[in-house]
Amino acid sequence: LAGTVPEEPRCTVERADASLTYSLFLQRFAFSQPVILGGVTDNSAFRALCTREKLLAAFGPFPVRLSTANTYSYRKVDVRFQEYVEHLLKPQDPARLGSDTLYFFGDNNFTEWGPLFQHYVPPPFRIPGTSPAYSFGIAGSGSGVPFHWHGPGFSEVIFGRKRWFLYPPDKTPHFHPNETTLAWLQHTYPTLPRAQRPLECTLRPGEVSPGAGGDPQASQPEPWDPPCCLLQILYFPDHWWHATLNLDTSVFISTFLG
């Protein structure tokens, strides 16, 4: 039960759907506030390639580079992808620091992972003067990266659920860079006055696609369960503080705009 954490009772990040135009995205969100985009892409084909079985078959023997799950991550560990999935992909130990927790995200060898990324449909919007770079990852329940910031980007959850916490650039959150997001949620978050709490939301595979079957109101499927979904995309602007917490074993991809 180490990684069993609840969703927040409500999402405080603004939402938009496929009717959002590029000009309105630039005007309202690109440089000012996060937004969750729903139904703007259909990555069902990409998702079908990201099941546990198919990823192990395609990439099991290849090495992957793991980082520590802390704000300033310098330590890198190389292991075979199969070893990571079968032996290291576990719920977060609440007693361990982020600097002692290994996390697979972002250090992708594009020669090996490129054929998978070719099937990914990227978010439809761009920031003028930037180019996209993909970061793909898989992590256990209760894991995540504590507060940090960088340039703007998009993030999608392919399987599982990921809880996000966001603060604007001028509002530095109170956190320790080596404390896990799970520990921060347990110890610091409950002490915050409501006015000092971050924007937050749980990102998940979205509504069930037409013809996929199933009940959208049914209980959350097990991680790496393959029904088709229209995925939700979170956009965060430049320099926004954010921390993440995987509520399940999660497969996710970000598009960083550099």
PDB file of C-alpha atoms in Angstrom:
ATOM      1  CA  LEU A   1       0.000   0.000   0.000  1.00  0.00           C
ATOM      2  CA  ALA A   2       3.045   2.280  -0.016  1.00  0.00           C
ATOM      3  CA  GLY A   3       2.041   3.910  -3.281  1.00  0.00           C
ATOM      4  CA  THR A   4      -1.716   4.041  -2.647  1.00  0.00           C
ATOM      5  CA  VAL A   5      -2.654   7.726  -2.629  1.00  0.00           C
ATOM      6  CA  PRO A   6      -5.975   9.406  -3.350  1.00  0.00           C
ATOM      7  CA  GLU A   7      -6.900  11.655  -6.213  1.00  0.00           C
ATOM      8  CA  GLU A   8      -7.606  15.263  -5.333  1.00  0.00           C
ATOM      9  CA  PRO A   9     -11.349  15.940  -4.878  1.00  0.00           C
ATOM     10  CA  ARG A  10     -11.453  18.427  -7.751  1.00  0.00           C
ATOM     11  CA  CYS A  11      -9.338  19.612 -10.661  1.00  0.00           C
ATOM     12  CA  THR A  12      -8.331  23.291 -10.416  1.00  0.00           C
ATOM     13  CA  VAL A  13      -6.557  23.454 -13.792  1.00  0.00           C
ATOM     14  CA  GLU A  14      -8.656  24.996 -16.561  1.00  0.00           C
ATOM     15  CA  ARG A  15      -9.822  22.631 -19.292  1.00  0.00           C
ATOM     16  CA  ALA A  16     -10.320  23.092 -23.014  1.00  0.00           C
ATOM     17  CA  ASP A  17     -11.511  20.816 -25.800  1.00  0.00           C
ATOM     18  CA  ALA A  18     -10.833  20.382 -29.507  1.00  0.00           C
ATOM     19  CA  SER A  19     -12.666  23.635 -30.273  1.00  0.00           C
ATOM     20  CA  LEU A  20      -9.694  25.605 -28.871  1.00  0.00           C
ATOM     21  CA  THR A  21      -8.005  27.423 -31.743  1.00  0.00           C
ATOM     22  CA  TYR A  22      -4.270  27.991 -32.022  1.00  0.00           C
ATOM     23  CA  SER A  23      -4.676  31.762 -31.732  1.00  0.00           C
ATOM     24  CA  LEU A  24      -6.756  31.376 -28.557  1.00  0.00           C
ATOM     25  CA  PHE A  25      -4.210  28.939 -27.131  1.00  0.00           C
ATOM     26  CA  LEU A  26      -1.461  31.529 -27.652  1.00  0.00           C
ATOM     27  CA  GLN A  27      -3.601  34.295 -26.201  1.00  0.00           C
ATOM     28  CA  ARG A  28      -4.945  32.553 -23.088  1.00  0.00           C
ATOM     29  CA  PHE A  29      -2.507  29.803 -22.135  1.00  0.00           C
ATOM     30  CA  ALA A  30       0.825  29.617 -23.957  1.00  0.00           C
ATOM     31  CA  PHE A  31       2.602  32.248 -21.830  1.00  0.00           C
ATOM     32  CA  SER A  32       0.334  32.591 -18.812  1.00  0.00           C
ATOM     33  CA  GLN A  33      -1.347  29.491 -17.344  1.00  0.00           C
ATOM     34  CA  PRO A  34      -1.629  25.695 -17.580  1.00  0.00           C
ATOM     35  CA  VAL A  35      -4.500  24.017 -19.377  1.00  0.00           C
ATOM     36  CA  ILE A  36      -5.730  20.461 -19.838  1.00  0.00           C
ATOM     37  CA  LEU A  37      -6.624  19.716 -23.446  1.00  0.00           C
ATOM     38  CA  GLY A  38      -9.147  16.986 -24.119  1.00  0.00           C
ATOM     39  CA  GLY A  39      -9.826  15.216 -27.390  1.00  0.00           C
ATOM     40  CA  VAL A  40      -7.257  17.137 -29.446  1.00  0.00           C
ATOM     41  CA  THR A  41      -5.339  13.993 -30.483  1.00  0.00           C
ATOM     42  CA  ASP A  42      -6.099  10.293 -30.701  1.00  0.00           C
ATOM     43  CA  ASN A  43      -3.111   8.190 -29.678  1.00  0.00           C
ATOM     44  CA  SER A  44      -4.917   4.854 -29.541  1.00  0.00           C
ATOM     45  CA  ALA A  45      -2.386   3.308 -31.949  1.00  0.00           C
ATOM     46  CA  PHE A  46       0.559   4.545 -29.885  1.00  0.00           C
ATOM     47  CA  ARG A  47      -1.104   3.351 -26.694  1.00  0.00           C
ATOM     48  CA  ALA A  48      -1.590  -0.128 -28.142  1.00  0.00           C
ATOM     49  CA  LEU A  49       2.192  -0.349 -28.631  1.00  0.00           C
ATOM     50  CA  CYS A  50       2.868   0.660 -25.020  1.00  0.00           C
ATOM     51  CA  THR A  51       1.409  -2.359 -23.239  1.00  0.00           C
ATOM     52  CA  ARG A  52       3.757  -4.178 -20.897  1.00  0.00           C
ATOM     53  CA  GLU A  53       3.953  -7.199 -23.185  1.00  0.00           C
ATOM     54  CA  LYS A  54       4.752  -5.231 -26.340  1.00  0.00           C
ATOM     55  CA  LEU A  55       7.294  -2.923 -24.741  1.00  0.00           C
ATOM     56  CA  LEU A  56       9.144  -5.867 -23.205  1.00  0.00           C
ATOM     57  CA  ALA A  57       9.145  -7.675 -26.545  1.00  0.00           C
ATOM     58  CA  ALA A  58      10.466  -4.632 -28.393  1.00  0.00           C
ATOM     59  CA  PHE A  59      12.884  -3.146 -25.866  1.00  0.00           C
ATOM     60  CA  GLY A  60      13.534  -5.762 -23.175  1.00  0.00           C
ATOM     61  CA  PRO A  61      17.228  -6.377 -24.023  1.00  0.00           C
ATOM     62  CA  PHE A  62      18.052  -2.687 -24.564  1.00  0.00           C
ATOM     63  CA  PRO A  63      19.661  -0.575 -21.821  1.00  0.00           C
ATOM     64  CA  VAL A  64      17.721   2.334 -20.333  1.00  0.00           C
ATOM     65  CA  ARG A  65      19.168   5.155 -18.282  1.00  0.00           C
ATOM     66  CA  LEU A  66      17.521   5.827 -14.936  1.00  0.00           C
ATOM     67  CA  SER A  67      17.702   9.082 -12.984  1.00  0.00           C
ATOM     68  CA  THR A  68      17.008   9.805  -9.346  1.00  0.00           C
ATOM     69  CA  ALA A  69      13.559  11.214  -8.556  1.00  0.00           C
ATOM     70  CA  ASN A  70      14.690  14.454  -6.946  1.00  0.00           C
ATOM     71  CA  THR A  71      14.712  18.075  -8.056  1.00  0.00           C
ATOM     72  CA  TYR A  72      18.410  18.183  -8.989  1.00  0.00           C
ATOM     73  CA  SER A  73      19.074  14.749 -10.445  1.00  0.00           C
ATOM     74  CA  TYR A  74      22.716  13.990 -11.263  1.00  0.00           C
ATOM     75  CA  ARG A  75      23.029  10.266 -10.612  1.00  0.00           C
ATOM     76  CA  LYS A  76      22.444   7.998 -13.621  1.00  0.00           C
ATOM     77  CA  VAL A  77      22.127   4.201 -13.626  1.00  0.00           C
ATOM     78  CA  ASP A  78      22.046   2.032 -16.749  1.00  0.00           C
ATOM     79  CA  VAL A  79      20.056  -1.236 -16.644  1.00  0.00           C
ATOM     80  CA  ARG A  80      18.308  -3.420 -19.184  1.00  0.00           C
ATOM     81  CA  PHE A  81      14.710  -2.371 -19.769  1.00  0.00           C
ATOM     82  CA  GLN A  82      13.477  -5.841 -18.793  1.00  0.00           C
ATOM     83  CA  GLU A  83      15.325  -5.647 -15.466  1.00  0.00           C
ATOM     84  CA  TYR A  84      13.789  -2.264 -14.766  1.00  0.00           C
ATOM     85  CA  VAL A  85      10.236  -3.441 -15.499  1.00  0.00           C
ATOM     86  CA  GLU A  86      10.476  -6.785 -13.696  1.00  0.00           C
ATOM     87  CA  HIS A  87      12.597  -5.843 -10.673  1.00  0.00           C
ATOM     88  CA  LEU A  88      12.807  -2.071 -10.133  1.00  0.00           C
ATOM     89  CA  LEU A  89       9.332  -0.899 -11.141  1.00  0.00           C
ATOM     90  CA  LYS A  90       7.787  -0.912  -7.660  1.00  0.00           C
ATOM     91  CA  PRO A  91       5.650   1.369  -5.505  1.00  0.00           C
ATOM     92  CA  GLN A  92       7.491   4.259  -3.875  1.00  0.00           C
ATOM     93  CA  ASP A  93       8.922   3.406  -0.469  1.00  0.00           C
ATOM     94  CA  PRO A  94       7.720   6.260   1.809  1.00  0.00           C
ATOM     95  CA  ALA A  95      10.919   5.996   3.843  1.00  0.00           C
ATOM     96  CA  ARG A  96      13.226   6.604   0.858  1.00  0.00           C
ATOM     97  CA  LEU A  97      14.373   9.991  -0.368  1.00  0.00           C
ATOM     98  CA  GLY A  98      13.889  11.051  -3.952  1.00  0.00           C
ATOM     99  CA  SER A  99      17.668  11.076  -4.333  1.00  0.00           C
ATOM    100  CA  ASP A 100      17.623   7.329  -3.561  1.00  0.00           C
ATOM    101  CA  THR A 101      14.693   6.477  -5.859  1.00  0.00           C
ATOM    102  CA  LEU A 102      15.415   5.467  -9.463  1.00  0.00           C
ATOM    103  CA  TYR A 103      13.070   6.785 -12.146  1.00  0.00           C
ATOM    104  CA  PHE A 104      12.874   6.094 -15.883  1.00  0.00           C
ATOM    105  CA  PHE A 105      11.990   9.266 -17.741  1.00  0.00           C
ATOM    106  CA  GLY A 106      13.556  11.324 -20.464  1.00  0.00           C
ATOM    107  CA  ASP A 107      16.935   9.695 -21.072  1.00  0.00           C
ATOM    108  CA  ASN A 108      15.699   7.934 -24.209  1.00  0.00           C
ATOM    109  CA  ASN A 109      18.034   6.572 -26.858  1.00  0.00           C
ATOM    110  CA  PHE A 110      16.292   7.837 -29.982  1.00  0.00           C
ATOM    111  CA  THR A 111      18.030   5.303 -32.205  1.00  0.00           C
ATOM    112  CA  GLU A 112      16.314   2.510 -30.246  1.00  0.00           C
ATOM    113  CA  TRP A 113      13.074   4.240 -29.207  1.00  0.00           C
ATOM    114  CA  GLY A 114      12.590   6.218 -32.422  1.00  0.00           C
ATOM    115  CA  PRO A 115      10.426   3.564 -34.142  1.00  0.00           C
ATOM    116  CA  LEU A 116       7.976   3.751 -31.215  1.00  0.00           C
ATOM    117  CA  PHE A 117       7.880   7.553 -31.224  1.00  0.00           C
ATOM    118  CA  GLN A 118       7.053   7.547 -34.935  1.00  0.00           C
ATOM    119  CA  HIS A 119       3.578   6.313 -33.971  1.00  0.00           C
ATOM    120  CA  TYR A 120       3.011   9.129 -31.469  1.00  0.00           C
ATOM    121  CA  VAL A 121       0.647  11.931 -32.497  1.00  0.00           C
ATOM    122  CA  PRO A 122       2.057  15.087 -30.848  1.00  0.00           C
ATOM    123  CA  PRO A 123      -0.051  17.890 -29.409  1.00  0.00           C
ATOM    124  CA  PRO A 124      -1.309  20.223 -32.137  1.00  0.00           C
ATOM    125  CA  PHE A 125       0.065  23.491 -30.715  1.00  0.00           C
ATOM    126  CA  ARG A 126       3.569  24.952 -30.705  1.00  0.00           C
ATOM    127  CA  ILE A 127       5.222  27.988 -29.167  1.00  0.00           C
ATOM    128  CA  PRO A 128       6.805  30.246 -31.813  1.00  0.00           C
ATOM    129  CA  GLY A 129      10.578  29.871 -31.921  1.00  0.00           C
ATOM    130  CA  THR A 130      10.650  26.440 -30.224  1.00  0.00           C
ATOM    131  CA  SER A 131      11.059  22.869 -31.409  1.00  0.00           C
ATOM    132  CA  PRO A 132       9.683  19.719 -29.738  1.00  0.00           C
ATOM    133  CA  ALA A 133      11.622  16.937 -27.992  1.00  0.00           C
ATOM    134  CA  TYR A 134       9.988  13.784 -26.609  1.00  0.00           C
ATOM    135  CA  SER A 135      10.612  12.295 -23.167  1.00  0.00           C
ATOM    136  CA  PHE A 136       9.095   8.864 -22.498  1.00  0.00           C
ATOM    137  CA  GLY A 137       8.887   7.173 -19.122  1.00  0.00           C
ATOM    138  CA  ILE A 138       7.427   4.453 -16.911  1.00  0.00           C
ATOM    139  CA  ALA A 139       7.221   4.641 -13.128  1.00  0.00           C
ATOM    140  CA  GLY A 140       5.666   2.851 -10.169  1.00  0.00           C
ATOM    141  CA  SER A 141       2.749   3.958  -8.025  1.00  0.00           C
ATOM    142  CA  GLY A 142       3.586   6.636  -5.472  1.00  0.00           C
ATOM    143  CA  SER A 143       6.643   7.729  -7.420  1.00  0.00           C
ATOM    144  CA  GLY A 144       7.152  11.125  -8.975  1.00  0.00           C
ATOM    145  CA  VAL A 145       9.463  14.109  -9.229  1.00  0.00           C
ATOM    146  CA  PRO A 146       9.326  16.910  -6.624  1.00  0.00           C
ATOM    147  CA  PHE A 147       8.938  20.561  -7.532  1.00  0.00           C
ATOM    148  CA  HIS A 148      11.110  21.875 -10.349  1.00  0.00           C
ATOM    149  CA  TRP A 149      10.755  24.112 -13.402  1.00  0.00           C
ATOM    150  CA  HIS A 150      12.030  24.309 -16.954  1.00  0.00           C
ATOM    151  CA  GLY A 151      10.747  25.437 -20.345  1.00  0.00           C
ATOM    152  CA  PRO A 152       7.179  24.954 -21.583  1.00  0.00           C
ATOM    153  CA  GLY A 153       5.804  21.564 -22.521  1.00  0.00           C
ATOM    154  CA  PHE A 154       2.965  19.101 -22.840  1.00  0.00           C
ATOM    155  CA  SER A 155       2.463  15.868 -20.907  1.00  0.00           C
ATOM    156  CA  GLU A 156       0.223  12.853 -21.555  1.00  0.00           C
ATOM    157  CA  VAL A 157      -0.459   9.754 -19.504  1.00  0.00           C
ATOM    158  CA  ILE A 158      -0.682   6.686 -21.738  1.00  0.00           C
ATOM    159  CA  PHE A 159      -1.534   4.243 -18.933  1.00  0.00           C
ATOM    160  CA  GLY A 160      -2.300   4.849 -15.263  1.00  0.00           C
ATOM    161  CA  ARG A 161      -2.933   8.163 -13.516  1.00  0.00           C
ATOM    162  CA  LYS A 162      -0.555  11.019 -12.703  1.00  0.00           C
ATOM    163  CA  ARG A 163      -1.382  13.746 -10.206  1.00  0.00           C
ATOM    164  CA  TRP A 164       0.074  17.189 -10.948  1.00  0.00           C
ATOM    165  CA  PHE A 165       0.772  20.141  -8.637  1.00  0.00           C
ATOM    166  CA  LEU A 166       1.624  23.522 -10.216  1.00  0.00           C
ATOM    167  CA  TYR A 167       2.649  26.989  -8.991  1.00  0.00           C
ATOM    168  CA  PRO A 168       3.290  30.115 -11.096  1.00  0.00           C
ATOM    169  CA  PRO A 169       6.886  31.317 -11.485  1.00  0.00           C
ATOM    170  CA  ASP A 170       6.512  34.050  -8.856  1.00  0.00           C
ATOM    171  CA  LYS A 171       5.227  31.668  -6.164  1.00  0.00           C
ATOM    172  CA  THR A 172       8.019  29.332  -5.062  1.00  0.00           C
ATOM    173  CA  PRO A 173       6.578  26.307  -3.229  1.00  0.00           C
ATOM    174  CA  HIS A 174       7.860  25.128   0.121  1.00  0.00           C
ATOM    175  CA  PHE A 175       9.606  21.792  -0.433  1.00  0.00           C
ATOM    176  CA  HIS A 176      12.882  19.937   0.040  1.00  0.00           C
ATOM    177  CA  PRO A 177      14.541  18.945  -3.261  1.00  0.00           C
ATOM    178  CA  ASN A 178      15.356  15.418  -2.037  1.00  0.00           C
ATOM    179  CA  GLU A 179      11.939  14.771  -0.456  1.00  0.00           C
ATOM    180  CA  THR A 180       9.620  12.688  -2.610  1.00  0.00           C
ATOM    181  CA  THR A 181       6.349  14.132  -3.838  1.00  0.00           C
ATOM    182  CA  LEU A 182       4.590  11.401  -1.843  1.00  0.00           C
ATOM    183  CA  ALA A 183       6.247  12.586   1.390  1.00  0.00           C
ATOM    184  CA  TRP A 184       5.465  16.225   0.524  1.00  0.00           C
ATOM    185  CA  LEU A 185       1.800  15.314  -0.032  1.00  0.00           C
ATOM    186  CA  GLN A 186       1.647  13.497   3.298  1.00  0.00           C
ATOM    187  CA  HIS A 187       3.534  16.024   5.424  1.00  0.00           C
ATOM    188  CA  THR A 188       3.493  19.503   3.857  1.00  0.00           C
ATOM    189  CA  TYR A 189       0.349  19.634   1.744  1.00  0.00           C
ATOM    190  CA  PRO A 190      -2.096  19.201   4.683  1.00  0.00           C
ATOM    191  CA  THR A 191      -0.546  22.229   6.450  1.00  0.00           C
ATOM    192  CA  LEU A 192      -1.055  24.609   3.521  1.00  0.00           C
ATOM    193  CA  PRO A 193      -3.873  27.171   3.820  1.00  0.00           C
ATOM    194  CA  ARG A 194      -6.275  26.812   0.929  1.00  0.00           C
ATOM    195  CA  ALA A 195      -5.025  30.056  -0.630  1.00  0.00           C
ATOM    196  CA  GLN A 196      -1.471  28.673  -0.700  1.00  0.00           C
ATOM    197  CA  ARG A 197      -2.286  25.347  -2.316  1.00  0.00           C
ATOM    198  CA  PRO A 198      -1.132  24.708  -5.886  1.00  0.00           C
ATOM    199  CA  LEU A 199      -3.199  24.256  -8.964  1.00  0.00           C
ATOM    200  CA  GLU A 200      -3.686  20.507  -9.213  1.00  0.00           C
ATOM    201  CA  CYS A 201      -5.307  17.826 -11.286  1.00  0.00           C
ATOM    202  CA  THR A 202      -5.040  14.114 -12.044  1.00  0.00           C
ATOM    203  CA  LEU A 203      -4.097  13.360 -15.621  1.00  0.00           C
ATOM    204  CA  ARG A 204      -5.349  10.068 -17.021  1.00  0.00           C
ATOM    205  CA  PRO A 205      -6.290   8.438 -20.295  1.00  0.00           C
ATOM    206  CA  GLY A 206      -9.444  10.313 -21.254  1.00  0.00           C
ATOM    207  CA  GLU A 207     -12.910   9.329 -22.310  1.00  0.00           C
ATOM    208  CA  VAL A 208     -13.361   5.952 -23.948  1.00  0.00           C
ATOM    209  CA  SER A 209     -13.203   6.278 -27.723  1.00  0.00           C
ATOM    210  CA  PRO A 210     -16.303   5.466 -29.781  1.00  0.00           C
ATOM    211  CA  GLY A 211     -16.425   1.758 -30.466  1.00  0.00           C
ATOM    212  CA  ALA A 212     -13.925   0.909 -27.714  1.00  0.00           C
ATOM    213  CA  GLY A 213     -16.602  -0.516 -25.447  1.00  0.00           C
ATOM    214  CA  GLY A 214     -16.725  -0.225 -21.693  1.00  0.00           C
ATOM    215  CA  ASP A 215     -18.309   2.251 -19.331  1.00  0.00           C
ATOM    216  CA  PRO A 216     -16.470   5.584 -18.856  1.00  0.00           C
ATOM    217  CA  GLN A 217     -17.841   5.693 -15.302  1.00  0.00           C
ATOM    218  CA  ALA A 218     -16.537   2.227 -14.432  1.00  0.00           C
ATOM    219  CA  SER A 219     -13.727   1.726 -11.948  1.00  0.00           C
ATOM    220  CA  GLN A 220     -10.198   2.623 -13.037  1.00  0.00           C
ATOM    221  CA  PRO A 221      -8.674  -0.233 -15.071  1.00  0.00           C
ATOM    222  CA  GLU A 222      -5.471  -1.836 -13.968  1.00  0.00           C
ATOM    223  CA  PRO A 223      -2.290  -0.181 -15.263  1.00  0.00           C
ATOM    224  CA  TRP A 224      -1.265  -1.303 -18.735  1.00  0.00           C
ATOM    225  CA  ASP A 225      -4.837  -2.464 -19.424  1.00  0.00           C
ATOM    226  CA  PRO A 226      -5.348  -1.732 -23.135  1.00  0.00           C
ATOM    227  CA  PRO A 227      -8.819  -0.290 -23.908  1.00  0.00           C
ATOM    228  CA  CYS A 228      -8.638   2.602 -26.406  1.00  0.00           C
ATOM    229  CA  CYS A 229      -8.859   6.097 -25.117  1.00  0.00           C
ATOM    230  CA  LEU A 230      -8.745   9.703 -26.244  1.00  0.00           C
ATOM    231  CA  LEU A 231      -5.921  10.983 -24.082  1.00  0.00           C
ATOM    232  CA  GLN A 232      -5.794  14.169 -22.043  1.00  0.00           C
ATOM    233  CA  ILE A 233      -2.860  16.526 -22.456  1.00  0.00           C
ATOM    234  CA  LEU A 234      -1.556  18.923 -19.822  1.00  0.00           C
ATOM    235  CA  TYR A 235       0.205  22.050 -21.050  1.00  0.00           C
ATOM    236  CA  PHE A 236       2.428  24.011 -18.641  1.00  0.00           C
ATOM    237  CA  PRO A 237       4.075  27.361 -19.550  1.00  0.00           C
ATOM    238  CA  ASP A 238       7.712  28.342 -19.185  1.00  0.00           C
ATOM    239  CA  HIS A 239       9.126  28.499 -15.623  1.00  0.00           C
ATOM    240  CA  TRP A 240       6.003  27.152 -13.934  1.00  0.00           C
ATOM    241  CA  TRP A 241       6.854  25.085 -10.850  1.00  0.00           C
ATOM    242  CA  HIS A 242       5.429  21.564 -11.019  1.00  0.00           C
ATOM    243  CA  ALA A 243       5.622  18.282  -9.133  1.00  0.00           C
ATOM    244  CA  THR A 244       4.218  14.917 -10.208  1.00  0.00           C
ATOM    245  CA  LEU A 245       2.890  11.866  -8.414  1.00  0.00           C
ATOM    246  CA  ASN A 246       1.996   8.611 -10.182  1.00  0.00           C
ATOM    247  CA  LEU A 247      -1.115   7.133  -8.585  1.00  0.00           C
ATOM    248  CA  ASP A 248      -0.657   3.846 -10.453  1.00  0.00           C
ATOM    249  CA  THR A 249       2.086   2.191 -12.415  1.00  0.00           C
ATOM    250  CA  SER A 250       2.120   4.781 -15.195  1.00  0.00           C
ATOM    251  CA  VAL A 251       3.360   5.077 -18.768  1.00  0.00           C
ATOM    252  CA  PHE A 252       3.715   8.689 -19.886  1.00  0.00           C
ATOM    253  CA  ILE A 253       5.271  10.958 -22.470  1.00  0.00           C
ATOM    254  CA  SER A 254       6.099  14.663 -22.489  1.00  0.00           C
ATOM    255  CA  THR A 255       6.775  16.990 -25.381  1.00  0.00           C
ATOM    256  CA  PHE A 256       9.229  19.648 -24.237  1.00  0.00           C
ATOM    257  CA  LEU A 257       9.390  22.866 -26.252  1.00  0.00           C
ATOM    258  CA  GLY A 258      12.964  24.148 -26.315  1.00  0.00           C
TER     259      GLY A 258
END
